[in-house]
mmCIF file of C-alpha atoms in Angstrom:
data_model
loop_
_atom_site.group_PDB
_atom_site.id
_atom_site.type_symbol
_atom_site.label_atom_id
_atom_site.label_comp_id
_atom_site.label_asym_id
_atom_site.label_seq_id
_atom_site.Cartn_x
_atom_site.Cartn_y
_atom_site.Cartn_z
ATOM 1 C CA MET A 388 1.320 22.429 15.698
ATOM 2 C CA ASP A 389 4.153 20.864 18.840
ATOM 3 C CA PHE A 390 5.137 17.752 19.415
ATOM 4 C CA ALA A 391 1.815 16.935 21.970
ATOM 5 C CA SER A 392 0.325 17.319 18.167
ATOM 6 C CA ILE A 393 1.936 14.678 16.446
ATOM 7 C CA GLY A 394 1.139 12.972 19.430
ATOM 8 C CA HIS A 395 -2.302 12.853 18.993
ATOM 9 C CA ILE A 396 -2.595 11.722 15.773
ATOM 10 C CA ALA A 397 -0.655 9.541 16.101
ATOM 11 C CA SER A 398 -2.624 8.276 19.265
ATOM 12 C CA THR A 399 -5.915 9.067 16.682
ATOM 13 C CA ILE A 400 -4.829 7.341 14.005
ATOM 14 C CA LYS A 401 -3.857 4.223 16.365
ATOM 15 C CA GLN A 402 -7.467 4.429 18.035
ATOM 16 C CA ASN A 403 -9.279 4.192 14.611
ATOM 17 C CA VAL A 404 -7.339 1.542 13.171
ATOM 18 C CA GLY A 405 -8.071 -0.437 16.194
ATOM 19 C CA GLN A 406 -11.711 -0.770 15.073
ATOM 20 C CA VAL A 407 -10.548 -3.127 12.333
ATOM 21 C CA ILE A 408 -7.061 -4.945 13.391
ATOM 22 C CA ILE A 409 -7.456 -6.238 16.779
ATOM 23 C CA GLY A 410 -3.867 -6.136 18.407
ATOM 24 C CA LYS A 411 -0.899 -5.634 17.453
ATOM 25 C CA GLU A 412 -0.789 -1.911 18.828
ATOM 26 C CA ASP A 413 3.101 -2.449 18.464
ATOM 27 C CA ILE A 414 2.921 -3.094 14.887
ATOM 28 C CA VAL A 415 0.377 -0.306 14.571
ATOM 29 C CA GLU A 416 2.397 2.202 15.826
ATOM 30 C CA LEU A 417 5.923 1.513 13.964
ATOM 31 C CA MET A 418 3.316 1.791 10.917
ATOM 32 C CA VAL A 419 2.345 5.487 11.682
ATOM 33 C CA ILE A 420 5.817 6.078 12.863
ATOM 34 C CA ALA A 421 6.648 5.179 8.919
ATOM 35 C CA LEU A 422 3.643 7.512 7.871
ATOM 36 C CA ILE A 423 5.153 10.464 10.042
ATOM 37 C CA ALA A 424 8.495 10.169 9.013
ATOM 38 C CA SER A 425 7.667 9.948 5.098
ATOM 39 C CA GLY A 426 8.714 6.348 4.506
ATOM 40 C CA HIS A 427 7.490 3.281 3.294
ATOM 41 C CA ILE A 428 6.077 0.221 4.655
ATOM 42 C CA LEU A 429 6.873 -3.489 3.823
ATOM 43 C CA LEU A 430 4.234 -6.199 5.021
ATOM 44 C CA GLU A 431 5.625 -9.745 5.126
ATOM 45 C CA ASP A 432 3.628 -12.614 6.711
ATOM 46 C CA VAL A 433 1.962 -15.399 5.626
ATOM 47 C CA PRO A 434 -1.542 -15.623 3.790
ATOM 48 C CA GLY A 435 -4.305 -14.301 6.205
ATOM 49 C CA THR A 436 -2.775 -12.609 9.222
ATOM 50 C CA GLY A 437 -4.727 -8.865 8.188
ATOM 51 C CA LYS A 438 -1.527 -7.511 6.200
ATOM 52 C CA THR A 439 -3.967 -6.052 3.771
ATOM 53 C CA GLN A 440 -6.706 -5.148 6.368
ATOM 54 C CA LEU A 441 -3.800 -3.317 8.000
ATOM 55 C CA ALA A 442 -2.955 -1.197 5.004
ATOM 56 C CA LYS A 443 -6.532 -0.309 4.184
ATOM 57 C CA ALA A 444 -7.496 0.826 7.862
ATOM 58 C CA LEU A 445 -4.309 2.840 7.946
ATOM 59 C CA ALA A 446 -4.726 4.430 4.697
ATOM 60 C CA ARG A 447 -8.468 5.141 5.444
ATOM 61 C CA SER A 448 -7.290 6.876 8.515
ATOM 62 C CA LEU A 449 -5.979 9.968 6.419
ATOM 63 C CA ASP A 450 -8.273 12.470 4.095
ATOM 64 C CA GLY A 451 -6.522 11.306 0.808
ATOM 65 C CA THR A 452 -6.946 9.507 -2.114
ATOM 66 C CA MET A 453 -6.008 5.653 -2.009
ATOM 67 C CA LYS A 454 -5.237 3.555 -5.131
ATOM 68 C CA ARG A 455 -4.394 -0.513 -4.432
ATOM 69 C CA ILE A 456 -2.737 -2.609 -7.265
ATOM 70 C CA GLN A 457 -2.707 -6.433 -6.997
ATOM 71 C CA PHE A 458 0.883 -7.356 -8.020
ATOM 72 C CA THR A 459 0.618 -10.731 -10.461
ATOM 73 C CA PRO A 460 3.048 -12.303 -12.765
ATOM 74 C CA ASP A 461 0.964 -10.166 -15.965
ATOM 75 C CA LEU A 462 1.112 -7.412 -14.649
ATOM 76 C CA LEU A 463 2.857 -4.399 -16.853
ATOM 77 C CA PRO A 464 5.098 -1.271 -15.758
ATOM 78 C CA SER A 465 2.488 1.314 -17.597
ATOM 79 C CA ASP A 466 -0.629 -0.346 -15.659
ATOM 80 C CA VAL A 467 1.467 0.783 -12.525
ATOM 81 C CA SER A 468 2.755 4.020 -13.285
ATOM 82 C CA GLY A 469 0.403 4.860 -16.664
ATOM 83 C CA ILE A 470 0.331 5.396 -20.122
ATOM 84 C CA ASN A 471 0.640 8.030 -23.405
ATOM 85 C CA PHE A 472 -2.425 6.846 -25.364
ATOM 86 C CA PHE A 473 -3.427 8.363 -28.592
ATOM 87 C CA ASN A 474 -6.818 10.273 -28.416
ATOM 88 C CA GLN A 475 -8.512 10.076 -32.092
ATOM 89 C CA LYS A 476 -10.948 12.871 -31.015
ATOM 90 C CA LEU A 477 -8.608 15.897 -29.899
ATOM 91 C CA GLY A 478 -5.725 14.087 -32.337
ATOM 92 C CA GLU A 479 -2.930 14.006 -29.854
ATOM 93 C CA PHE A 480 -1.057 12.203 -26.985
ATOM 94 C CA GLU A 481 -3.084 12.252 -23.972
ATOM 95 C CA PHE A 482 -1.627 10.869 -20.550
ATOM 96 C CA ARG A 483 -3.462 8.556 -18.530
ATOM 97 C CA PRO A 484 -1.918 8.204 -14.601
ATOM 98 C CA GLY A 485 -1.887 5.041 -13.379
ATOM 99 C CA PRO A 486 -2.581 4.032 -9.707
ATOM 100 C CA LEU A 487 1.058 4.830 -8.522
ATOM 101 C CA PHE A 488 -0.721 8.615 -8.555
ATOM 102 C CA ALA A 489 -2.429 8.665 -5.302
ATOM 103 C CA HIS A 490 -1.875 9.734 -1.770
ATOM 104 C CA ILE A 491 -1.855 6.576 -0.883
ATOM 105 C CA VAL A 492 -0.853 3.368 -2.755
ATOM 106 C CA LEU A 493 -1.232 0.176 -1.278
ATOM 107 C CA ALA A 494 0.877 -2.380 -3.234
ATOM 108 C CA ASP A 495 -0.607 -6.096 -2.529
ATOM 109 C CA GLU A 496 1.468 -9.198 -2.700
ATOM 110 C CA ILE A 497 4.504 -7.564 -4.431
ATOM 111 C CA ASN A 498 6.629 -10.227 -5.096
ATOM 112 C CA ARG A 499 4.156 -11.761 -7.022
ATOM 113 C CA ALA A 500 5.429 -9.590 -10.093
ATOM 114 C CA THR A 501 7.921 -9.939 -12.099
ATOM 115 C CA PRO A 502 10.954 -8.117 -11.659
ATOM 116 C CA ARG A 503 10.582 -5.252 -14.411
ATOM 117 C CA THR A 504 7.183 -4.734 -12.641
ATOM 118 C CA GLN A 505 9.146 -4.405 -9.228
ATOM 119 C CA SER A 506 11.392 -2.240 -10.575
ATOM 120 C CA SER A 507 8.595 0.116 -11.868
ATOM 121 C CA LEU A 508 8.133 1.910 -7.825
ATOM 122 C CA LEU A 509 11.639 2.681 -7.635
ATOM 123 C CA GLU A 510 11.526 6.039 -8.994
ATOM 124 C CA SER A 511 8.153 6.726 -7.213
ATOM 125 C CA MET A 512 9.785 5.329 -3.940
ATOM 126 C CA GLU A 513 12.823 7.432 -3.950
ATOM 127 C CA GLU A 514 12.092 10.506 -5.550
ATOM 128 C CA ARG A 515 8.310 10.941 -5.213
ATOM 129 C CA GLN A 516 8.186 11.284 -8.602
ATOM 130 C CA VAL A 517 7.776 9.567 -12.314
ATOM 131 C CA SER A 518 8.857 10.041 -15.729
ATOM 132 C CA ILE A 519 7.126 7.927 -18.914
ATOM 133 C CA ASP A 520 8.427 8.589 -22.514
ATOM 134 C CA GLY A 521 11.092 11.143 -21.353
ATOM 135 C CA GLU A 522 8.584 13.427 -19.221
ATOM 136 C CA THR A 523 8.874 13.688 -15.145
ATOM 137 C CA ARG A 524 5.293 14.075 -13.499
ATOM 138 C CA MET A 525 5.966 15.201 -9.570
ATOM 139 C CA LEU A 526 3.821 12.961 -7.067
ATOM 140 C CA GLU A 527 1.494 15.306 -4.182
ATOM 141 C CA ALA A 528 2.766 15.116 -0.720
ATOM 142 C CA PRO A 529 1.594 12.745 1.151
ATOM 143 C CA PHE A 530 3.278 9.971 -0.755
ATOM 144 C CA LEU A 531 3.050 6.616 0.802
ATOM 145 C CA VAL A 532 3.891 2.858 -0.748
ATOM 146 C CA ILE A 533 1.857 -0.325 1.710
ATOM 147 C CA ALA A 534 3.468 -3.178 0.483
ATOM 148 C CA THR A 535 2.460 -6.587 1.061
ATOM 149 C CA GLN A 536 4.254 -9.712 0.618
ATOM 150 C CA ASN A 537 4.141 -13.471 1.751
ATOM 151 C CA PRO A 538 7.118 -14.938 2.308
ATOM 152 C CA VAL A 539 9.841 -15.923 -0.307
ATOM 153 C CA GLU A 540 9.840 -19.186 -0.466
ATOM 154 C CA ASN A 541 5.769 -19.218 -1.500
ATOM 155 C CA GLN A 542 4.501 -20.718 -4.952
ATOM 156 C CA GLY A 543 4.927 -17.871 -7.765
ATOM 157 C CA THR A 544 7.188 -15.335 -5.767
ATOM 158 C CA PHE A 545 9.326 -13.025 -6.855
ATOM 159 C CA PRO A 546 12.644 -11.524 -4.386
ATOM 160 C CA LEU A 547 12.616 -7.950 -3.787
ATOM 161 C CA PRO A 548 16.039 -6.880 -4.711
ATOM 162 C CA GLU A 549 18.143 -5.238 -2.918
ATOM 163 C CA ALA A 550 17.895 -2.031 -4.034
ATOM 164 C CA GLN A 551 13.901 -1.985 -3.829
ATOM 165 C CA LEU A 552 14.123 -3.844 -0.019
ATOM 166 C CA ASP A 553 15.995 -0.563 0.977
ATOM 167 C CA ARG A 554 13.850 1.649 0.070
ATOM 168 C CA PHE A 555 11.269 0.513 2.349
ATOM 169 C CA LEU A 556 11.418 2.115 6.081
ATOM 170 C CA MET A 557 10.525 -0.294 7.402
ATOM 171 C CA LYS A 558 9.670 -4.217 7.172
ATOM 172 C CA ILE A 559 6.727 -5.648 9.844
ATOM 173 C CA SER A 560 5.749 -8.788 10.088
ATOM 174 C CA MET A 561 1.908 -9.002 11.987
ATOM 175 C CA GLY A 562 2.059 -13.066 13.215
ATOM 176 C CA TYR A 563 -0.662 -14.878 13.863
ATOM 177 C CA PRO A 564 -2.890 -13.536 16.613
ATOM 178 C CA SER A 565 -3.003 -14.428 20.368
ATOM 179 C CA ALA A 566 -6.117 -16.805 21.137
ATOM 180 C CA ALA A 567 -8.241 -13.773 22.549
ATOM 181 C CA GLU A 568 -7.424 -11.527 20.099
ATOM 182 C CA GLN A 569 -8.583 -14.552 16.968
ATOM 183 C CA LEU A 570 -12.091 -14.676 19.616
ATOM 184 C CA GLU A 571 -12.756 -11.039 19.925
ATOM 185 C CA ILE A 572 -11.790 -10.627 15.839
ATOM 186 C CA LEU A 573 -14.597 -13.067 15.239
ATOM 187 C CA LYS A 574 -17.200 -11.043 17.851
ATOM 188 C CA ARG A 575 -16.169 -8.009 16.343
ATOM 189 C CA TYR A 576 -16.543 -9.514 11.956
ATOM 190 C CA ARG A 577 -20.086 -11.410 12.890
ATOM 191 C CA LEU A 578 -22.299 -9.143 11.493
ATOM 192 C CA GLN A 579 -20.176 -6.182 9.670
ATOM 193 C CA ASP A 580 -16.647 -5.976 8.349
ATOM 194 C CA PRO A 581 -16.032 -2.870 10.718
ATOM 195 C CA LEU A 582 -13.425 -1.240 7.706
ATOM 196 C CA ASP A 583 -16.308 -0.391 5.634
ATOM 197 C CA LEU A 584 -17.424 2.080 8.646
ATOM 198 C CA LEU A 585 -14.105 3.612 8.845
ATOM 199 C CA GLN A 586 -13.967 7.001 8.757
ATOM 200 C CA PRO A 587 -10.875 9.604 7.940
ATOM 201 C CA VAL A 588 -9.875 11.047 11.168
ATOM 202 C CA VAL A 589 -6.666 13.709 10.075
ATOM 203 C CA ASN A 590 -6.019 15.435 6.820
ATOM 204 C CA ARG A 591 -3.715 16.390 4.321
ATOM 205 C CA ALA A 592 -2.667 19.244 5.770
ATOM 206 C CA GLU A 593 -2.040 17.729 9.610
ATOM 207 C CA LEU A 594 -0.057 15.364 8.278
ATOM 208 C CA LEU A 595 2.037 17.447 5.837
ATOM 209 C CA GLU A 596 3.238 19.519 9.142
ATOM 210 C CA ALA A 597 3.335 16.631 11.194
ATOM 211 C CA GLN A 598 5.888 15.289 8.844
ATOM 212 C CA ARG A 599 7.959 18.413 8.658
ATOM 213 C CA LEU A 600 8.054 19.365 12.630
ATOM 214 C CA PHE A 601 9.607 16.102 13.587
ATOM 215 C CA THR A 602 12.331 16.946 11.933
ATOM 216 C CA GLN A 603 13.267 19.642 14.537
ATOM 217 C CA VAL A 604 13.483 16.741 16.962
ATOM 218 C CA ARG A 605 17.265 17.361 18.481
ATOM 219 C CA VAL A 606 19.850 14.289 17.783
ATOM 220 C CA SER A 607 22.830 14.705 19.619
ATOM 221 C CA ASP A 608 26.633 14.422 17.930
ATOM 222 C CA GLU A 609 27.096 11.873 20.248
ATOM 223 C CA LEU A 610 24.276 9.798 18.985
ATOM 224 C CA LEU A 611 24.526 10.225 15.894
ATOM 225 C CA SER A 612 27.749 8.635 16.294
ATOM 226 C CA TYR A 613 26.306 5.938 17.845
ATOM 227 C CA ILE A 614 24.442 5.215 14.604
ATOM 228 C CA VAL A 615 27.292 4.942 12.327
ATOM 229 C CA GLN A 616 28.728 2.496 14.624
ATOM 230 C CA LEU A 617 25.492 0.484 14.611
ATOM 231 C CA ALA A 618 26.341 0.100 10.784
ATOM 232 C CA GLU A 619 29.522 0.145 10.611
ATOM 233 C CA ALA A 620 29.273 -3.419 12.487
ATOM 234 C CA THR A 621 26.659 -4.607 10.287
ATOM 235 C CA ARG A 622 29.056 -3.875 7.186
ATOM 236 C CA THR A 623 31.776 -5.190 8.820
ATOM 237 C CA HIS A 624 30.076 -8.796 10.550
ATOM 238 C CA PRO A 625 31.267 -11.750 9.461
ATOM 239 C CA ASP A 626 28.452 -13.096 8.650
ATOM 240 C CA ALA A 627 27.234 -10.481 6.580
ATOM 241 C CA ALA A 628 27.168 -10.158 2.489
ATOM 242 C CA LEU A 629 25.698 -6.522 3.004
ATOM 243 C CA GLY A 630 26.008 -4.623 5.381
ATOM 244 C CA VAL A 631 23.265 -1.430 5.966
ATOM 245 C CA SER A 632 23.008 1.304 3.632
ATOM 246 C CA PRO A 633 23.399 5.348 4.333
ATOM 247 C CA ARG A 634 20.349 5.355 3.003
ATOM 248 C CA GLY A 635 19.361 2.808 6.067
ATOM 249 C CA VAL A 636 21.224 5.201 8.424
ATOM 250 C CA ARG A 637 19.137 8.152 7.293
ATOM 251 C CA ALA A 638 15.969 6.385 7.827
ATOM 252 C CA LEU A 639 16.703 5.021 11.654
ATOM 253 C CA MET A 640 17.531 8.579 12.618
ATOM 254 C CA LYS A 641 14.606 9.699 10.868
ATOM 255 C CA SER A 642 12.269 6.792 12.903
ATOM 256 C CA ALA A 643 14.475 8.279 16.453
ATOM 257 C CA GLN A 644 13.250 11.652 15.805
ATOM 258 C CA VAL A 645 9.156 10.544 15.614
ATOM 259 C CA TYR A 646 9.405 7.742 18.202
ATOM 260 C CA ALA A 647 10.491 10.699 20.813
ATOM 261 C CA ALA A 648 8.166 12.781 19.254
ATOM 262 C CA LEU A 649 5.460 10.636 19.920
ATOM 263 C CA ARG A 650 6.534 10.659 23.350
ATOM 264 C CA GLY A 651 6.436 14.267 23.736
ATOM 265 C CA ARG A 652 10.009 14.597 23.415
ATOM 266 C CA ASP A 653 12.028 17.390 21.486
ATOM 267 C CA TYR A 654 15.399 14.818 21.545
ATOM 268 C CA VAL A 655 16.261 11.306 21.213
ATOM 269 C CA LEU A 656 17.300 9.321 23.715
ATOM 270 C CA PRO A 657 19.565 6.036 22.859
ATOM 271 C CA ASP A 658 16.391 3.850 24.022
ATOM 272 C CA ASP A 659 14.533 5.423 20.665
ATOM 273 C CA ILE A 660 17.221 4.087 18.484
ATOM 274 C CA LYS A 661 17.320 0.441 20.045
ATOM 275 C CA ALA A 662 13.460 0.328 19.882
ATOM 276 C CA LEU A 663 14.161 0.991 15.926
ATOM 277 C CA VAL A 664 17.160 -1.003 15.328
ATOM 278 C CA LYS A 665 14.992 -3.954 13.750
ATOM 279 C CA PRO A 666 12.296 -3.171 11.970
ATOM 280 C CA VAL A 667 14.101 -0.510 10.038
ATOM 281 C CA TRP A 668 18.013 -2.120 9.653
ATOM 282 C CA ALA A 669 16.805 -5.645 9.361
ATOM 283 C CA HIS A 670 15.144 -6.171 5.555
ATOM 284 C CA ARG A 671 18.088 -4.136 5.086
ATOM 285 C CA ILE A 672 20.732 -6.906 5.623
ATOM 286 C CA MET A 673 21.787 -9.388 3.535
ATOM 287 C CA LEU A 674 23.881 -13.165 4.851
ATOM 288 C CA ARG A 675 26.666 -14.709 3.291
ATOM 289 C CA THR A 676 25.075 -18.178 3.729
ATOM 290 C CA ARG A 677 21.233 -18.120 2.848
ATOM 291 C CA SER A 678 18.440 -20.108 5.164
ATOM 292 C CA ARG A 679 14.777 -20.562 5.983
ATOM 293 C CA GLN A 680 15.839 -19.306 9.746
ATOM 294 C CA GLN A 681 18.105 -16.139 7.615
ATOM 295 C CA ASP A 682 15.458 -13.230 9.244
ATOM 296 C CA GLN A 683 15.457 -14.583 12.511
ATOM 297 C CA GLN A 684 19.568 -14.821 12.393
ATOM 298 C CA ILE A 685 19.639 -11.252 11.368
ATOM 299 C CA HIS A 686 17.510 -10.062 14.401
ATOM 300 C CA THR A 687 20.147 -12.177 16.957
ATOM 301 C CA MET A 688 23.179 -10.500 14.969
ATOM 302 C CA LEU A 689 21.275 -7.294 15.305
ATOM 303 C CA ALA A 690 20.586 -7.743 18.829
ATOM 304 C CA ASN A 691 24.266 -8.991 20.032
ATOM 305 C CA ILE A 692 25.785 -6.094 17.796
ATOM 306 C CA LEU A 693 23.478 -3.502 20.133
ATOM 307 C CA ALA A 694 24.913 -5.815 23.032
ATOM 308 C CA ALA A 695 28.341 -4.735 22.202
ATOM 309 C CA THR A 696 28.096 -1.043 21.265
ATOM 310 C CA PRO A 697 28.779 1.234 23.692
ATOM 311 C CA VAL A 698 25.852 3.703 24.295
ATOM 312 C CA PRO A 699 26.595 6.863 25.321
ATOM 313 C CA THR A 700 26.379 7.909 28.622
ATOM 314 C CA GLU A 701 25.851 11.705 28.485
ATOM 315 C CA VAL A 702 23.573 12.905 26.048
ATOM 316 C CA LYS A 703 24.564 16.518 25.204
ATOM 317 C CA MET A 704 20.742 18.091 23.758
ATOM 318 C CA GLY A 705 22.355 21.764 23.885
#
């Protein structure tokens, strides 16, 4: 497999998802980038915009196991990770795995669960393992969490803590479809849900090889310094109470590597980094003053930081 193969895998997945999701090609590409970069995805938008449908379409495009968890206020951590129960016939404890033991985990409406249950995902998302009753169980690769959430101002939601938000490679908002897209949705869904007909188009071995190969995309020292300068600017900005973490810095580098590979290049350009700053970093920044327009304010801050930070003019790829 070479970088062209990574692009082919991405194109195949996007075409398959496109049978279900009308438009939103840029959103689907971001999700494919996160998938190849082994990063988790947080989809946030108002109810009914297709978040769950998009997550299911991506999951069904892959030849692997998928489990869906409907997060509710009464959901317990053991409902997510699994439990040890006493088997009376065998006279011993037996482990019953929870839905976390899958290749793709769809955490639907994650912010409707209590913080205690939300925290049950922390270890699995970062370390790809689950510790239960003192025993650690590894999760099989690939492992991807696709979480959906409603905006925090909706009733019955518990905001995700910063430590959990930071574990998502990207936070993506779909937005409403255009009038033309809405019309096409009605036509396509008139007789049958196309999701029911969707088949896997990429097997696990291909995905794992793509996840290994993208790391060979070169990032020059100049561009590494550029990413660090951007991160430092978020930490020292007067409006920021919390800037981008070192995990977020690594996330931007990995995402840019995949972005370049999808375009057939074995090296990263400054424009690759600029294109991904907002989806990879916006959810990792906390403002000193909270407001309903917080997301827009953070996007404006990042745009200003990008405009004020000198871009390397000569990028050495040797």
